[in-house]
Short mmCIF file of C-alpha atoms and ligand atoms in Angstrom, two decimals:
data_model
loop_
_atom_site.label_atom_id
_atom_site.label_comp_id
_atom_site.label_asym_id
_atom_site.label_seq_id
_atom_site.Cartn_x
_atom_site.Cartn_y
_atom_site.Cartn_z
CA MET A 1030 16.18 0.14 18.26
CA ARG A 1031 14.14 0.11 15.06
CA THR A 1032 13.88 -3.77 14.50
CA ALA A 1033 12.94 -5.74 11.71
CA ILE A 1034 11.89 -9.69 12.34
CA LEU A 1035 12.35 -12.51 9.58
CA ALA A 1036 10.39 -15.60 10.24
CA SER A 1037 9.05 -18.48 8.15
CA GLY A 1038 7.20 -20.39 10.42
CA ARG A 1039 4.36 -20.67 13.27
CA GLY A 1040 6.18 -17.71 14.94
CA SER A 1041 6.37 -18.77 18.53
CA ASN A 1042 9.57 -16.70 18.75
CA LEU A 1043 8.19 -13.85 17.23
CA GLN A 1044 5.29 -13.60 19.58
CA ALA A 1045 7.58 -14.36 22.58
CA LEU A 1046 9.40 -11.06 21.45
CA ILE A 1047 6.35 -9.38 20.99
CA THR A 1048 5.17 -10.25 24.36
CA THR A 1049 8.17 -9.30 26.23
CA CYS A 1050 8.16 -5.73 24.33
CA GLN A 1051 4.82 -4.93 25.06
CA SER A 1052 5.44 -5.67 29.11
CA GLY A 1053 8.15 -3.06 28.98
CA ASN A 1054 11.17 -5.60 29.33
CA LEU A 1055 12.64 -4.84 26.18
CA PRO A 1056 14.01 -1.71 25.02
CA ILE A 1057 13.52 -2.22 21.09
CA GLU A 1058 10.66 -1.24 18.64
CA ILE A 1059 9.68 -3.79 16.31
CA VAL A 1060 8.51 -1.98 13.27
CA ALA A 1061 8.14 -4.78 10.63
CA VAL A 1062 7.69 -8.57 10.04
CA GLY A 1063 8.74 -10.47 6.89
CA SER A 1064 8.31 -13.98 5.72
CA ASP A 1065 9.40 -15.66 2.81
CA LEU A 1066 6.36 -17.95 2.96
CA PRO A 1067 2.83 -16.69 2.41
CA GLY A 1068 1.25 -18.64 4.82
CA ALA A 1069 3.14 -18.45 8.00
CA GLY A 1070 1.87 -18.00 11.32
CA ALA A 1071 4.18 -15.30 12.05
CA LEU A 1072 2.69 -13.07 9.94
CA MET A 1073 -0.88 -13.25 11.24
CA LEU A 1074 0.90 -12.92 14.56
CA ALA A 1075 2.60 -9.67 13.67
CA GLU A 1076 -0.77 -8.12 12.40
CA GLU A 1077 -2.83 -9.32 15.67
CA ALA A 1078 -0.27 -7.44 17.36
CA GLY A 1079 -0.38 -4.27 14.89
CA ILE A 1080 2.81 -4.87 13.13
CA PRO A 1081 3.01 -4.21 9.68
CA ALA A 1082 4.00 -7.85 7.77
CA ARG A 1083 5.30 -8.32 4.21
CA VAL A 1084 5.98 -11.24 2.51
CA PHE A 1085 8.93 -11.86 -0.03
CA PRO A 1086 7.75 -15.17 -1.68
CA ILE A 1087 10.63 -16.56 -3.49
CA SER A 1088 8.70 -18.03 -6.28
CA ASN A 1089 7.69 -14.28 -7.14
CA TYR A 1090 11.35 -13.24 -7.64
CA GLN A 1091 13.77 -14.79 -10.94
CA HIS A 1092 16.34 -15.37 -8.71
CA ARG A 1093 17.32 -15.15 -4.93
CA GLN A 1094 19.30 -11.79 -5.12
CA ALA A 1095 16.24 -9.97 -6.39
CA GLN A 1096 14.33 -11.22 -3.13
CA GLU A 1097 17.05 -10.09 -0.84
CA GLU A 1098 17.03 -6.86 -2.56
CA ASP A 1099 13.37 -5.92 -1.66
CA ILE A 1100 14.24 -7.03 1.92
CA LEU A 1101 16.83 -4.67 1.98
CA ILE A 1102 15.03 -1.66 0.39
CA TRP A 1103 12.25 -2.82 3.01
CA MET A 1104 14.47 -2.73 6.10
CA GLN A 1105 16.05 0.74 4.64
CA ASN A 1106 12.16 2.18 4.46
CA ASN A 1107 11.38 1.09 7.77
CA GLU A 1108 14.78 2.67 8.90
CA VAL A 1109 15.76 -0.48 10.56
CA GLU A 1110 18.81 -0.74 13.10
CA LEU A 1111 18.51 -4.28 14.13
CA LEU A 1112 17.33 -7.54 12.42
CA LEU A 1113 16.05 -10.68 14.38
CA LEU A 1114 15.72 -13.92 12.33
CA ALA A 1115 13.04 -15.97 14.16
CA GLY A 1116 12.78 -19.37 12.59
CA TYR A 1117 13.87 -17.77 9.29
CA MET A 1118 14.66 -20.51 7.05
CA ARG A 1119 16.74 -18.87 4.33
CA VAL A 1120 20.52 -17.98 4.73
CA LEU A 1121 21.48 -14.57 3.70
CA SER A 1122 23.67 -14.52 1.09
CA PRO A 1123 27.04 -12.81 1.39
CA TYR A 1124 25.87 -10.13 -1.01
CA CYS A 1125 22.88 -9.47 1.14
CA MET A 1126 25.07 -9.50 4.34
CA SER A 1127 27.48 -6.98 3.06
CA GLN A 1128 24.85 -4.45 2.27
CA ILE A 1129 23.44 -4.49 6.14
CA HIS A 1130 25.53 -2.27 8.44
CA PHE A 1131 23.65 -2.97 11.48
CA PRO A 1132 23.54 -5.90 13.86
CA VAL A 1133 21.84 -9.27 12.75
CA LEU A 1134 20.97 -11.93 15.44
CA ASN A 1135 19.37 -15.53 15.15
CA ILE A 1136 18.50 -18.14 17.39
CA HIS A 1137 19.18 -21.88 16.84
CA PRO A 1138 17.79 -25.12 18.51
CA SER A 1139 21.24 -26.68 19.50
CA LEU A 1140 24.21 -25.77 21.22
CA LEU A 1141 26.26 -24.41 18.37
CA PRO A 1142 28.64 -25.17 16.57
CA ALA A 1143 27.19 -28.88 17.07
CA PHE A 1144 23.98 -29.25 14.72
CA PRO A 1145 23.82 -26.48 12.56
CA GLY A 1146 21.30 -26.23 9.63
CA LEU A 1147 18.14 -28.08 9.64
CA HIS A 1148 16.45 -30.43 11.82
CA ALA A 1149 18.94 -29.56 14.75
CA GLN A 1150 16.84 -31.46 17.35
CA ARG A 1151 16.55 -34.44 15.06
CA GLN A 1152 20.56 -34.49 14.41
CA ALA A 1153 21.16 -34.12 18.33
CA LEU A 1154 18.87 -37.37 18.95
CA ASP A 1155 20.78 -39.37 16.32
CA TYR A 1156 23.95 -38.35 17.60
CA GLY A 1157 22.81 -39.47 21.13
CA VAL A 1158 24.05 -36.60 22.91
CA LYS A 1159 22.71 -36.31 26.31
CA VAL A 1160 22.76 -32.30 26.58
CA SER A 1161 21.34 -29.81 23.81
CA GLY A 1162 19.79 -26.65 23.99
CA CYS A 1163 19.82 -23.38 21.93
CA THR A 1164 22.29 -20.39 20.96
CA VAL A 1165 21.52 -16.64 20.10
CA HIS A 1166 24.50 -15.56 17.80
CA PHE A 1167 25.40 -12.73 15.54
CA VAL A 1168 24.68 -13.71 11.77
CA ASP A 1169 27.52 -13.94 9.77
CA GLU A 1170 27.82 -15.23 6.07
CA GLY A 1171 28.21 -19.03 7.09
CA LEU A 1172 25.35 -21.00 7.88
CA ASP A 1173 24.79 -20.57 11.96
CA SER A 1174 28.27 -19.72 12.15
CA GLY A 1175 28.52 -16.18 13.72
CA PRO A 1176 29.84 -15.36 17.08
CA ILE A 1177 27.93 -16.31 20.04
CA ILE A 1178 25.98 -14.45 22.47
CA LEU A 1179 23.96 -16.50 24.84
CA GLN A 1180 23.79 -20.31 24.82
CA GLU A 1181 21.46 -22.29 27.66
CA ALA A 1182 21.66 -25.81 28.03
CA VAL A 1183 18.80 -28.32 28.32
CA PRO A 1184 18.83 -32.31 29.05
CA VAL A 1185 18.29 -34.77 26.30
CA LEU A 1186 16.12 -37.53 27.90
CA SER A 1187 16.41 -41.26 26.64
CA GLU A 1188 12.53 -41.40 25.92
CA ASP A 1189 12.81 -37.81 24.11
CA THR A 1190 11.28 -37.67 20.84
CA GLU A 1191 12.09 -34.89 18.18
CA GLU A 1192 8.85 -33.22 19.43
CA SER A 1193 9.86 -33.36 22.85
CA LEU A 1194 12.92 -32.23 22.73
CA SER A 1195 11.82 -29.41 20.42
CA GLN A 1196 9.27 -28.23 23.02
CA ARG A 1197 11.64 -28.19 25.96
CA ILE A 1198 14.35 -26.20 23.58
CA LEU A 1199 11.81 -24.02 22.61
CA ALA A 1200 10.41 -23.06 26.21
CA VAL A 1201 14.36 -21.74 26.87
CA GLU A 1202 14.37 -20.08 23.27
CA HIS A 1203 11.45 -17.77 24.01
CA ARG A 1204 13.22 -16.28 27.09
CA LEU A 1205 17.12 -16.45 26.16
CA TYR A 1206 16.24 -14.73 22.29
CA SER A 1207 14.77 -11.62 24.30
CA ASP A 1208 17.65 -11.62 26.82
CA ALA A 1209 20.02 -11.27 24.36
CA VAL A 1210 18.24 -8.67 22.39
CA ARG A 1211 17.93 -6.66 25.71
CA LEU A 1212 21.74 -6.75 26.68
CA LEU A 1213 22.52 -5.77 22.93
CA ALA A 1214 19.91 -2.91 23.21
CA LEU A 1215 21.26 -1.66 26.35
CA GLY A 1216 24.99 -1.94 25.22
CA LYS A 1217 26.21 -4.52 26.76
CA VAL A 1218 27.34 -6.66 24.22
CA GLU A 1219 30.80 -6.18 23.33
CA ARG A 1220 32.19 -8.07 20.29
CA THR A 1221 35.94 -8.71 19.36
CA GLY A 1222 36.55 -11.02 16.57
CA ARG A 1223 34.56 -14.20 17.28
CA ARG A 1224 34.61 -13.37 21.34
CA VAL A 1225 31.20 -11.85 22.51
CA HIS A 1226 31.83 -10.19 26.03
CA ILE A 1227 28.64 -9.37 28.36
CA LEU A 1228 29.31 -6.12 29.83
CA GLN A 1229 28.72 -6.25 33.66
CA GLN A 1230 27.21 -3.16 35.43
CA GLU A 1231 30.53 -2.09 36.88
CA GLU A 1232 32.21 -1.97 33.28
CA LEU A 1233 29.53 0.20 31.66
CA GLY A 1234 30.83 3.76 31.36
C1 GAR B 2786 12.93 -22.55 16.45
O1 GAR B 2786 12.98 -23.38 17.18
C2 GAR B 2786 13.83 -21.80 16.20
O2 GAR B 2786 15.13 -22.23 16.94
C3 GAR B 2786 14.39 -22.65 14.37
O3 GAR B 2786 12.98 -22.77 14.03
C4 GAR B 2786 12.13 -22.73 15.23
C5 GAR B 2786 11.28 -21.51 14.87
O4 GAR B 2786 10.13 -21.74 15.51
N1 GAR B 2786 15.34 -21.98 13.51
C6 GAR B 2786 16.36 -22.67 13.18
O5 GAR B 2786 16.33 -23.71 13.26
C7 GAR B 2786 17.21 -21.82 12.41
N2 GAR B 2786 18.45 -22.79 11.60
P1 GAR B 2786 9.08 -20.72 15.84
O6 GAR B 2786 8.37 -20.30 14.27
O7 GAR B 2786 7.69 -21.20 16.58
O8 GAR B 2786 9.78 -19.21 16.67
#
């Protein structure tokens, strides 16, 4: 599956996906990496891996739709069949989503539907939950609201800081995102409305 990845930050999830691909354990081809932030570490990681990287700085555009139009054209030119958001800190507009006719996945550092949006780990600490985790889900038109593919829990410890909880969750994210993408690429993800069923070996035709 020809895959594009959008990332706004340091790109550790991007790197984990690249590494898993390179080791032959993820049957996708990462053909393009994009970011809304010129200095994003993710862009450098892509270049180091020999993957073409493009920046779509929001300040270059008169309005958000123009930026998204460029992203849509970029995906079309790259014949993209799968889009992965890996720490991409912008919500794709309903217009943009309506123009994409292939799966879009996101990873979020909480057990959704708890703590959507920014600073999910801080929200979890402030709420006082004892368990948090991460979620890989299909992107829909809402904020972190699409059908859930995989989730995994991690404990929240009383001595945790935002940094220590983020690191514990991140270690799981790096494995879980590849696991979800692999299931999708192997045709093992069946979606009916909000419900996502992971097909077992014996259910595959
Ligand atoms: C990750 O924790 C990811 O789950 C989160 O941003 C971080 C990106 O780290 N995404 C969101 O909060 C999206 N709502 P990375 O740049 O090292 O992959």
